[in-house]
mmCIF file of N, CA, C and O in Angstrom:
data_model
loop_
_atom_site.group_PDB
_atom_site.id
_atom_site.type_symbol
_atom_site.label_atom_id
_atom_site.label_comp_id
_atom_site.label_asym_id
_atom_site.label_seq_id
_atom_site.Cartn_x
_atom_site.Cartn_y
_atom_site.Cartn_z
ATOM 1 N N UNK A 1 -13.002 -22.419 -6.872
ATOM 2 C CA UNK A 1 -11.556 -22.512 -6.472
ATOM 3 C C UNK A 1 -11.004 -22.414 -7.670
ATOM 4 O O UNK A 1 -11.654 -23.263 -8.898
ATOM 5 N N UNK A 2 -9.764 -21.800 -7.998
ATOM 6 C CA UNK A 2 -9.422 -21.142 -9.164
ATOM 7 C C UNK A 2 -7.735 -21.948 -9.235
ATOM 8 O O UNK A 2 -7.450 -22.247 -7.957
ATOM 9 N N UNK A 3 -7.256 -21.917 -10.068
ATOM 10 C CA UNK A 3 -5.859 -22.375 -10.496
ATOM 11 C C UNK A 3 -4.653 -22.033 -9.333
ATOM 12 O O UNK A 3 -3.809 -22.222 -8.502
ATOM 13 N N UNK A 4 -4.953 -20.457 -9.132
ATOM 14 C CA UNK A 4 -4.293 -19.410 -8.350
ATOM 15 C C UNK A 4 -4.878 -19.605 -6.723
ATOM 16 O O UNK A 4 -3.691 -20.139 -6.341
ATOM 17 N N UNK A 5 -5.484 -19.984 -6.938
ATOM 18 C CA UNK A 5 -6.117 -20.285 -5.097
ATOM 19 C C UNK A 5 -5.604 -21.518 -4.832
ATOM 20 O O UNK A 5 -4.709 -22.221 -3.698
ATOM 21 N N UNK A 6 -5.393 -23.015 -5.926
ATOM 22 C CA UNK A 6 -4.711 -24.024 -5.438
ATOM 23 C C UNK A 6 -3.277 -23.755 -5.394
ATOM 24 O O UNK A 6 -2.948 -24.324 -4.243
ATOM 25 N N UNK A 7 -2.386 -23.234 -6.121
ATOM 26 C CA UNK A 7 -1.124 -22.305 -5.914
ATOM 27 C C UNK A 7 -0.832 -22.305 -4.778
ATOM 28 O O UNK A 7 0.305 -22.259 -4.317
ATOM 29 N N UNK A 8 -2.303 -21.332 -4.003
ATOM 30 C CA UNK A 8 -1.652 -20.497 -2.891
ATOM 31 C C UNK A 8 -1.685 -21.476 -1.790
ATOM 32 O O UNK A 8 -1.133 -20.853 -0.909
ATOM 33 N N UNK A 9 -2.913 -21.815 -2.044
ATOM 34 C CA UNK A 9 -3.217 -23.186 -0.997
ATOM 35 C C UNK A 9 -2.155 -24.248 -0.589
ATOM 36 O O UNK A 9 -1.387 -24.656 0.511
ATOM 37 N N UNK A 10 -1.694 -24.703 -1.926
ATOM 38 C CA UNK A 10 -0.918 -26.046 -1.728
ATOM 39 C C UNK A 10 0.348 -26.142 -2.522
ATOM 40 O O UNK A 10 1.124 -26.927 -2.435
ATOM 41 N N UNK A 11 0.727 -24.914 -2.830
ATOM 42 C CA UNK A 11 1.895 -24.499 -3.801
ATOM 43 C C UNK A 11 3.171 -25.195 -3.066
ATOM 44 O O UNK A 11 4.311 -25.565 -3.319
ATOM 45 N N UNK A 12 3.288 -24.085 -2.124
ATOM 46 C CA UNK A 12 4.524 -24.361 -0.771
ATOM 47 C C UNK A 12 4.526 -25.957 -0.639
ATOM 48 O O UNK A 12 5.899 -25.992 -0.589
ATOM 49 N N UNK A 13 3.690 -26.372 0.008
ATOM 50 C CA UNK A 13 3.658 -27.889 0.253
ATOM 51 C C UNK A 13 3.885 -28.487 -0.727
ATOM 52 O O UNK A 13 5.133 -29.459 -0.460
ATOM 53 N N UNK A 14 3.759 -28.513 -2.142
ATOM 54 C CA UNK A 14 3.923 -29.311 -3.089
ATOM 55 C C UNK A 14 5.738 -29.125 -3.512
ATOM 56 O O UNK A 14 5.896 -29.897 -3.574
ATOM 57 N N UNK A 15 5.738 -28.024 -3.575
ATOM 58 C CA UNK A 15 7.219 -27.731 -3.408
ATOM 59 C C UNK A 15 7.957 -28.080 -2.365
ATOM 60 O O UNK A 15 9.037 -28.695 -2.936
ATOM 61 N N UNK A 16 7.988 -28.153 -1.216
ATOM 62 C CA UNK A 16 8.287 -28.295 -0.350
ATOM 63 C C UNK A 16 8.858 -29.945 -0.097
ATOM 64 O O UNK A 16 9.947 -30.898 -0.047
ATOM 65 N N UNK A 17 7.465 -30.529 -1.221
ATOM 66 C CA UNK A 17 7.285 -32.409 -1.166
ATOM 67 C C UNK A 17 8.281 -32.714 -2.226
ATOM 68 O O UNK A 17 9.458 -33.675 -2.225
ATOM 69 N N UNK A 18 8.016 -32.161 -3.710
ATOM 70 C CA UNK A 18 8.907 -32.856 -4.686
ATOM 71 C C UNK A 18 9.622 -31.372 -5.035
ATOM 72 O O UNK A 18 10.353 -31.528 -6.501
ATOM 73 N N UNK A 19 10.441 -29.959 -4.777
ATOM 74 C CA UNK A 19 10.881 -29.653 -5.140
ATOM 75 C C UNK A 19 12.601 -29.269 -5.677
ATOM 76 O O UNK A 19 12.657 -29.051 -7.001
ATOM 77 N N UNK A 20 12.720 -30.441 -5.708
ATOM 78 C CA UNK A 20 13.979 -30.582 -6.224
ATOM 79 C C UNK A 20 13.910 -31.318 -7.632
ATOM 80 O O UNK A 20 14.913 -31.408 -8.622
ATOM 81 N N UNK A 21 12.599 -31.919 -7.839
ATOM 82 C CA UNK A 21 12.144 -32.392 -8.815
ATOM 83 C C UNK A 21 11.350 -31.834 -9.766
ATOM 84 O O UNK A 21 11.034 -31.688 -10.889
ATOM 85 N N UNK A 22 10.692 -30.421 -9.258
ATOM 86 C CA UNK A 22 10.165 -29.364 -10.005
ATOM 87 C C UNK A 22 11.177 -28.929 -11.157
ATOM 88 O O UNK A 22 11.761 -28.126 -10.420
ATOM 89 N N UNK A 23 10.671 -28.721 -12.384
ATOM 90 C CA UNK A 23 11.412 -28.087 -13.039
ATOM 91 C C UNK A 23 11.294 -26.542 -12.763
ATOM 92 O O UNK A 23 10.514 -25.609 -12.429
ATOM 93 N N UNK A 24 12.474 -25.620 -13.194
ATOM 94 C CA UNK A 24 12.254 -23.964 -12.529
ATOM 95 C C UNK A 24 11.355 -23.438 -13.828
ATOM 96 O O UNK A 24 10.699 -22.653 -12.911
ATOM 97 N N UNK A 25 11.399 -23.688 -14.754
ATOM 98 C CA UNK A 25 10.068 -22.852 -15.717
ATOM 99 C C UNK A 25 8.810 -23.723 -14.941
ATOM 100 O O UNK A 25 7.781 -22.590 -15.214
ATOM 101 N N UNK A 26 8.380 -24.454 -14.393
ATOM 102 C CA UNK A 26 7.078 -24.944 -13.910
ATOM 103 C C UNK A 26 6.954 -24.012 -12.742
ATOM 104 O O UNK A 26 5.827 -23.131 -12.269
ATOM 105 N N UNK A 27 7.995 -23.650 -11.487
ATOM 106 C CA UNK A 27 8.008 -22.674 -10.906
ATOM 107 C C UNK A 27 7.678 -21.309 -10.976
ATOM 108 O O UNK A 27 7.067 -20.371 -10.588
ATOM 109 N N UNK A 28 8.314 -21.034 -12.178
ATOM 110 C CA UNK A 28 8.308 -19.761 -12.967
ATOM 111 C C UNK A 28 6.445 -19.368 -13.369
ATOM 112 O O UNK A 28 6.099 -18.276 -13.153
ATOM 113 N N UNK A 29 6.098 -20.158 -13.494
ATOM 114 C CA UNK A 29 4.536 -20.535 -14.072
ATOM 115 C C UNK A 29 3.755 -20.179 -13.092
ATOM 116 O O UNK A 29 3.082 -19.553 -12.623
ATOM 117 N N UNK A 30 4.034 -20.907 -11.959
ATOM 118 C CA UNK A 30 3.441 -21.220 -10.248
ATOM 119 C C UNK A 30 3.288 -19.487 -10.182
ATOM 120 O O UNK A 30 2.349 -18.840 -9.671
ATOM 121 N N UNK A 31 4.509 -19.219 -9.993
ATOM 122 C CA UNK A 31 4.316 -17.662 -9.457
ATOM 123 C C UNK A 31 3.704 -16.790 -10.339
ATOM 124 O O UNK A 31 2.751 -15.419 -9.877
ATOM 125 N N UNK A 32 3.903 -17.131 -11.736
ATOM 126 C CA UNK A 32 3.295 -15.957 -12.591
ATOM 127 C C UNK A 32 1.900 -16.083 -12.389
ATOM 128 O O UNK A 32 0.745 -15.139 -12.077
ATOM 129 N N UNK A 33 1.211 -17.436 -11.991
ATOM 130 C CA UNK A 33 -0.180 -17.183 -11.863
ATOM 131 C C UNK A 33 -0.742 -16.913 -10.821
ATOM 132 O O UNK A 33 -1.258 -15.889 -10.313
ATOM 133 N N UNK A 34 0.226 -16.883 -9.157
ATOM 134 C CA UNK A 34 -0.007 -16.698 -7.922
ATOM 135 C C UNK A 34 -0.179 -14.895 -8.368
ATOM 136 O O UNK A 34 -1.117 -14.186 -7.692
ATOM 137 N N UNK A 35 0.532 -14.408 -8.573
ATOM 138 C CA UNK A 35 1.060 -12.974 -8.717
ATOM 139 C C UNK A 35 -0.149 -12.348 -9.894
ATOM 140 O O UNK A 35 -0.131 -10.680 -10.053
ATOM 141 N N UNK A 36 -0.765 -12.721 -10.768
ATOM 142 C CA UNK A 36 -1.441 -12.228 -12.215
ATOM 143 C C UNK A 36 -2.624 -11.661 -11.322
ATOM 144 O O UNK A 36 -3.227 -12.156 -10.482
ATOM 145 N N UNK A 37 -2.505 -10.130 -11.942
ATOM 146 C CA UNK A 37 -3.761 -9.312 -11.769
ATOM 147 C C UNK A 37 -3.947 -8.907 -10.243
ATOM 148 O O UNK A 37 -4.765 -8.883 -9.675
ATOM 149 N N UNK A 38 -2.525 -8.742 -9.831
ATOM 150 C CA UNK A 38 -2.567 -8.433 -8.313
ATOM 151 C C UNK A 38 -1.974 -6.937 -8.422
ATOM 152 O O UNK A 38 -1.064 -6.736 -8.957
ATOM 153 N N UNK A 39 -1.621 -6.421 -7.559
ATOM 154 C CA UNK A 39 -0.930 -5.561 -6.701
ATOM 155 C C UNK A 39 0.803 -5.512 -7.338
ATOM 156 O O UNK A 39 1.250 -4.714 -7.741
ATOM 157 N N UNK A 40 1.398 -6.869 -7.207
ATOM 158 C CA UNK A 40 2.285 -7.332 -7.499
ATOM 159 C C UNK A 40 2.941 -6.627 -9.098
ATOM 160 O O UNK A 40 4.077 -6.825 -9.138
ATOM 161 N N UNK A 41 1.856 -6.793 -10.048
ATOM 162 C CA UNK A 41 2.296 -6.665 -11.151
ATOM 163 C C UNK A 41 2.487 -5.238 -11.732
ATOM 164 O O UNK A 41 2.509 -4.685 -13.012
ATOM 165 N N UNK A 42 1.570 -4.254 -10.743
ATOM 166 C CA UNK A 42 1.375 -3.055 -11.254
ATOM 167 C C UNK A 42 -0.132 -3.087 -11.644
ATOM 168 O O UNK A 42 -0.673 -3.762 -11.441
ATOM 169 N N UNK A 43 -0.374 -1.318 -12.242
ATOM 170 C CA UNK A 43 -1.710 -1.479 -12.372
ATOM 171 C C UNK A 43 -1.906 -0.254 -13.351
ATOM 172 O O UNK A 43 -0.861 0.566 -13.763
ATOM 173 N N UNK A 44 -2.741 -0.477 -14.241
ATOM 174 C CA UNK A 44 -3.372 0.947 -15.035
ATOM 175 C C UNK A 44 -4.270 1.495 -14.336
ATOM 176 O O UNK A 44 -5.262 0.930 -14.023
ATOM 177 N N UNK A 45 -3.930 3.137 -14.177
ATOM 178 C CA UNK A 45 -5.359 3.784 -13.865
ATOM 179 C C UNK A 45 -6.153 4.356 -15.093
ATOM 180 O O UNK A 45 -5.473 4.884 -16.241
ATOM 181 N N UNK A 46 -7.258 4.310 -15.008
ATOM 182 C CA UNK A 46 -8.045 4.700 -16.398
ATOM 183 C C UNK A 46 -9.318 5.568 -15.805
ATOM 184 O O UNK A 46 -9.414 5.893 -14.650
ATOM 185 N N UNK A 47 -9.811 6.496 -16.675
ATOM 186 C CA UNK A 47 -10.844 7.253 -16.354
ATOM 187 C C UNK A 47 -11.928 7.473 -17.366
ATOM 188 O O UNK A 47 -11.742 7.418 -18.625
ATOM 189 N N UNK A 48 -12.951 7.253 -17.103
ATOM 190 C CA UNK A 48 -14.444 7.481 -17.512
ATOM 191 C C UNK A 48 -14.161 8.628 -18.233
ATOM 192 O O UNK A 48 -14.407 9.892 -17.739
ATOM 193 N N UNK A 49 -14.219 8.712 -19.794
ATOM 194 C CA UNK A 49 -14.457 10.494 -20.762
ATOM 195 C C UNK A 49 -16.181 10.768 -19.962
ATOM 196 O O UNK A 49 -16.440 12.051 -19.632
ATOM 197 N N UNK A 50 -17.007 9.751 -19.910
ATOM 198 C CA UNK A 50 -18.433 10.122 -19.841
ATOM 199 C C UNK A 50 -18.387 10.941 -18.218
ATOM 200 O O UNK A 50 -18.911 12.184 -17.972
ATOM 201 N N UNK A 51 -17.748 10.320 -16.948
ATOM 202 C CA UNK A 51 -18.505 10.430 -15.940
ATOM 203 C C UNK A 51 -17.150 11.262 -14.941
ATOM 204 O O UNK A 51 -17.375 11.940 -14.059
ATOM 205 N N UNK A 52 -16.139 11.008 -15.288
ATOM 206 C CA UNK A 52 -14.705 10.741 -14.742
ATOM 207 C C UNK A 52 -14.317 9.997 -13.898
ATOM 208 O O UNK A 52 -13.292 10.718 -13.462
ATOM 209 N N UNK A 53 -14.941 9.169 -13.621
ATOM 210 C CA UNK A 53 -14.596 8.191 -12.399
ATOM 211 C C UNK A 53 -13.405 7.413 -12.914
ATOM 212 O O UNK A 53 -13.377 6.909 -14.404
ATOM 213 N N UNK A 54 -12.277 7.276 -12.012
ATOM 214 C CA UNK A 54 -11.392 6.697 -12.292
ATOM 215 C C UNK A 54 -11.162 5.409 -11.536
ATOM 216 O O UNK A 54 -11.880 4.965 -10.672
ATOM 217 N N UNK A 55 -10.815 4.571 -11.982
ATOM 218 C CA UNK A 55 -10.463 3.077 -11.848
ATOM 219 C C UNK A 55 -9.020 2.384 -11.974
ATOM 220 O O UNK A 55 -8.730 2.818 -13.215
ATOM 221 N N UNK A 56 -8.572 0.986 -10.918
ATOM 222 C CA UNK A 56 -7.808 0.792 -11.440
ATOM 223 C C UNK A 56 -7.630 -0.726 -11.771
ATOM 224 O O UNK A 56 -8.370 -1.485 -11.157
ATOM 225 N N UNK A 57 -6.825 -0.859 -13.109
ATOM 226 C CA UNK A 57 -6.865 -2.214 -13.545
ATOM 227 C C UNK A 57 -5.317 -2.691 -13.456
ATOM 228 O O UNK A 57 -4.402 -2.531 -13.784
ATOM 229 N N UNK A 58 -5.433 -4.052 -12.551
ATOM 230 C CA UNK A 58 -4.486 -4.860 -12.399
ATOM 231 C C UNK A 58 -3.892 -5.245 -13.368
ATOM 232 O O UNK A 58 -4.392 -5.761 -13.769
ATOM 233 N N UNK A 59 -2.387 -5.246 -13.885
ATOM 234 C CA UNK A 59 -1.293 -5.859 -14.662
ATOM 235 C C UNK A 59 -1.964 -7.507 -14.872
ATOM 236 O O UNK A 59 -1.284 -7.860 -13.632
ATOM 237 N N UNK A 60 -1.786 -8.228 -15.852
ATOM 238 C CA UNK A 60 -1.609 -9.527 -15.608
ATOM 239 C C UNK A 60 -0.411 -10.204 -16.417
ATOM 240 O O UNK A 60 0.067 -9.398 -16.966
ATOM 241 N N UNK A 61 -0.627 -11.297 -15.454
ATOM 242 C CA UNK A 61 0.892 -11.895 -16.256
ATOM 243 C C UNK A 61 1.574 -12.112 -17.285
ATOM 244 O O UNK A 61 2.163 -12.027 -17.982
ATOM 245 N N UNK A 62 0.307 -12.354 -18.103
ATOM 246 C CA UNK A 62 0.352 -12.520 -19.800
ATOM 247 C C UNK A 62 0.916 -14.298 -20.398
ATOM 248 O O UNK A 62 1.185 -14.568 -21.594
ATOM 249 N N UNK A 63 1.259 -15.533 -19.154
ATOM 250 C CA UNK A 63 1.822 -16.658 -19.091
ATOM 251 C C UNK A 63 0.756 -17.084 -20.203
ATOM 252 O O UNK A 63 -0.127 -17.479 -19.449
ATOM 253 N N UNK A 64 1.194 -17.755 -21.016
ATOM 254 C CA UNK A 64 0.689 -18.435 -22.168
ATOM 255 C C UNK A 64 -0.094 -19.847 -20.934
ATOM 256 O O UNK A 64 -1.236 -20.488 -21.785
ATOM 257 N N UNK A 65 0.191 -19.842 -19.890
ATOM 258 C CA UNK A 65 -0.463 -21.156 -19.291
ATOM 259 C C UNK A 65 -1.089 -20.968 -18.085
ATOM 260 O O UNK A 65 -1.809 -21.576 -17.393
ATOM 261 N N UNK A 66 -1.516 -19.698 -18.090
ATOM 262 C CA UNK A 66 -2.244 -18.961 -17.126
ATOM 263 C C UNK A 66 -4.130 -18.902 -17.285
ATOM 264 O O UNK A 66 -4.471 -18.205 -18.664
ATOM 265 N N UNK A 67 -4.507 -19.890 -16.997
ATOM 266 C CA UNK A 67 -5.813 -19.459 -17.213
ATOM 267 C C UNK A 67 -7.005 -18.325 -17.028
ATOM 268 O O UNK A 67 -7.609 -18.077 -17.835
ATOM 269 N N UNK A 68 -6.558 -17.225 -16.042
ATOM 270 C CA UNK A 68 -7.036 -16.095 -16.231
ATOM 271 C C UNK A 68 -6.574 -15.252 -17.332
ATOM 272 O O UNK A 68 -7.779 -14.350 -18.333
ATOM 273 N N UNK A 69 -5.286 -15.195 -18.149
ATOM 274 C CA UNK A 69 -4.866 -14.583 -19.247
ATOM 275 C C UNK A 69 -5.259 -15.005 -20.094
ATOM 276 O O UNK A 69 -5.487 -14.652 -21.548
ATOM 277 N N UNK A 70 -4.709 -16.659 -20.437
ATOM 278 C CA UNK A 70 -5.269 -17.375 -21.643
ATOM 279 C C UNK A 70 -6.437 -18.164 -22.048
ATOM 280 O O UNK A 70 -6.725 -18.633 -23.165
ATOM 281 N N UNK A 71 -7.137 -17.648 -20.860
ATOM 282 C CA UNK A 71 -8.454 -18.720 -20.706
ATOM 283 C C UNK A 71 -9.386 -18.591 -21.981
ATOM 284 O O UNK A 71 -10.119 -19.506 -22.684
ATOM 285 N N UNK A 72 -9.821 -17.237 -22.238
ATOM 286 C CA UNK A 72 -10.608 -16.771 -23.658
ATOM 287 C C UNK A 72 -10.089 -17.180 -24.802
ATOM 288 O O UNK A 72 -10.905 -18.017 -25.353
ATOM 289 N N UNK A 73 -8.542 -17.111 -24.931
ATOM 290 C CA UNK A 73 -8.155 -18.004 -26.345
ATOM 291 C C UNK A 73 -8.292 -19.252 -25.976
ATOM 292 O O UNK A 73 -8.723 -20.156 -27.186
ATOM 293 N N UNK A 74 -7.871 -19.759 -24.891
ATOM 294 C CA UNK A 74 -8.443 -21.702 -25.262
ATOM 295 C C UNK A 74 -9.707 -22.103 -25.297
ATOM 296 O O UNK A 74 -9.860 -22.591 -26.089
ATOM 297 N N UNK A 75 -10.790 -21.389 -24.595
ATOM 298 C CA UNK A 75 -12.344 -21.740 -25.110
ATOM 299 C C UNK A 75 -12.342 -21.510 -26.581
ATOM 300 O O UNK A 75 -13.227 -21.892 -27.069
ATOM 301 N N UNK A 76 -11.922 -19.836 -26.921
ATOM 302 C CA UNK A 76 -11.761 -19.916 -28.834
ATOM 303 C C UNK A 76 -11.232 -20.904 -29.332
ATOM 304 O O UNK A 76 -12.061 -21.173 -30.218
ATOM 305 N N UNK A 77 -10.370 -20.936 -29.124
ATOM 306 C CA UNK A 77 -9.645 -22.316 -29.705
ATOM 307 C C UNK A 77 -10.614 -23.316 -29.980
ATOM 308 O O UNK A 77 -10.951 -23.889 -31.091
ATOM 309 N N UNK A 78 -10.924 -23.861 -28.588
ATOM 310 C CA UNK A 78 -12.181 -25.096 -28.270
ATOM 311 C C UNK A 78 -13.026 -25.099 -29.320
ATOM 312 O O UNK A 78 -13.244 -26.021 -30.567
ATOM 313 N N UNK A 79 -13.568 -23.722 -29.441
ATOM 314 C CA UNK A 79 -14.987 -23.568 -30.265
ATOM 315 C C UNK A 79 -14.672 -23.603 -31.556
ATOM 316 O O UNK A 79 -15.652 -24.318 -32.512
ATOM 317 N N UNK A 80 -13.236 -23.158 -32.192
ATOM 318 C CA UNK A 80 -13.238 -23.386 -33.344
ATOM 319 C C UNK A 80 -12.702 -24.399 -33.473
ATOM 320 O O UNK A 80 -13.335 -25.126 -34.815
ATOM 321 N N UNK A 81 -12.610 -25.616 -33.081
ATOM 322 C CA UNK A 81 -12.177 -27.081 -33.324
ATOM 323 C C UNK A 81 -13.343 -27.921 -33.405
ATOM 324 O O UNK A 81 -13.878 -28.460 -34.125
ATOM 325 N N UNK A 82 -14.815 -27.697 -32.382
ATOM 326 C CA UNK A 82 -15.554 -28.036 -32.535
ATOM 327 C C UNK A 82 -16.280 -27.344 -33.705
ATOM 328 O O UNK A 82 -17.307 -28.477 -34.157
ATOM 329 N N UNK A 83 -16.507 -26.517 -34.347
ATOM 330 C CA UNK A 83 -17.196 -26.357 -35.577
ATOM 331 C C UNK A 83 -16.428 -26.886 -37.068
ATOM 332 O O UNK A 83 -17.361 -26.733 -37.665
ATOM 333 N N UNK A 84 -15.610 -27.135 -36.423
ATOM 334 C CA UNK A 84 -14.195 -28.094 -38.012
ATOM 335 C C UNK A 84 -15.115 -29.559 -38.085
ATOM 336 O O UNK A 84 -15.090 -30.132 -38.722
ATOM 337 N N UNK A 85 -15.786 -30.151 -36.735
ATOM 338 C CA UNK A 85 -16.460 -31.060 -37.030
ATOM 339 C C UNK A 85 -17.116 -31.581 -37.389
ATOM 340 O O UNK A 85 -18.003 -30.808 -37.984
ATOM 341 N N UNK A 86 -17.542 -32.694 -38.323
ATOM 342 C CA UNK A 86 -17.906 -33.315 -39.655
ATOM 343 C C UNK A 86 -19.699 -33.495 -38.278
ATOM 344 O O UNK A 86 -19.536 -33.683 -37.479
ATOM 345 N N UNK A 87 -20.998 -33.218 -39.219
ATOM 346 C CA UNK A 87 -21.925 -33.781 -38.637
ATOM 347 C C UNK A 87 -21.949 -34.748 -38.465
ATOM 348 O O UNK A 87 -21.823 -35.062 -39.543
ATOM 349 N N UNK A 88 -22.521 -35.190 -37.192
ATOM 350 C CA UNK A 88 -22.939 -36.607 -37.603
ATOM 351 C C UNK A 88 -21.768 -37.471 -36.655
ATOM 352 O O UNK A 88 -20.899 -36.681 -36.425
ATOM 353 N N UNK A 89 -21.709 -38.990 -36.598
ATOM 354 C CA UNK A 89 -21.067 -39.516 -35.938
ATOM 355 C C UNK A 89 -20.026 -40.103 -37.009
ATOM 356 O O UNK A 89 -20.345 -40.286 -38.125
ATOM 357 N N UNK A 90 -18.503 -40.079 -36.323
ATOM 358 C CA UNK A 90 -17.485 -40.447 -36.870
ATOM 359 C C UNK A 90 -16.122 -40.580 -35.606
ATOM 360 O O UNK A 90 -16.721 -40.544 -34.785
ATOM 361 N N UNK A 91 -15.312 -41.677 -36.542
ATOM 362 C CA UNK A 91 -14.275 -42.205 -35.987
ATOM 363 C C UNK A 91 -13.305 -41.951 -36.717
ATOM 364 O O UNK A 91 -13.367 -42.256 -37.858
ATOM 365 N N UNK A 92 -12.043 -42.202 -36.068
ATOM 366 C CA UNK A 92 -10.495 -42.084 -36.507
ATOM 367 C C UNK A 92 -9.836 -43.311 -36.588
ATOM 368 O O UNK A 92 -10.090 -43.548 -35.072
ATOM 369 N N UNK A 93 -9.672 -43.693 -37.439
ATOM 370 C CA UNK A 93 -8.460 -44.923 -37.365
ATOM 371 C C UNK A 93 -7.519 -44.705 -38.157
ATOM 372 O O UNK A 93 -7.226 -44.124 -39.722
ATOM 373 N N UNK A 94 -6.096 -44.698 -37.460
ATOM 374 C CA UNK A 94 -5.086 -44.775 -37.825
ATOM 375 C C UNK A 94 -3.805 -45.837 -38.023
ATOM 376 O O UNK A 94 -4.071 -46.788 -37.557
ATOM 377 N N UNK A 95 -3.773 -45.922 -39.272
ATOM 378 C CA UNK A 95 -2.405 -46.875 -39.449
ATOM 379 C C UNK A 95 -1.507 -46.732 -40.609
ATOM 380 O O UNK A 95 -1.474 -45.929 -41.165
ATOM 381 N N UNK A 96 -0.461 -47.261 -40.361
ATOM 382 C CA UNK A 96 0.812 -47.701 -40.990
ATOM 383 C C UNK A 96 0.926 -48.655 -42.427
ATOM 384 O O UNK A 96 0.615 -49.695 -42.156
ATOM 385 N N UNK A 97 1.086 -47.871 -43.469
ATOM 386 C CA UNK A 97 1.347 -48.707 -44.520
ATOM 387 C C UNK A 97 2.482 -49.162 -45.126
ATOM 388 O O UNK A 97 3.734 -47.758 -44.948
ATOM 389 N N UNK A 98 3.373 -50.167 -45.330
ATOM 390 C CA UNK A 98 5.013 -50.258 -45.526
ATOM 391 C C UNK A 98 5.177 -50.148 -46.757
ATOM 392 O O UNK A 98 4.386 -49.913 -47.557
#
């Protein structure tokens, strides 16, 4: 089950229950994720130069919260952070000095 599936199945019920408290930008993100890579956002038609086969690619929403659009970037960012970890066990202590 994807985030999109959850929004499709439970989004309207959620909005019916908490609609007056849900910020408009959250609603916008929900709509973007629901319509991402569907005919609702249009498509691009491509053709293979070798065999001539044509295929249609649905456009993505490009929203920074969309796991379909930004999932690869999020995984790359996480891997970059993991690569920066020191070898071995360590912990962080934060304190304030007057």
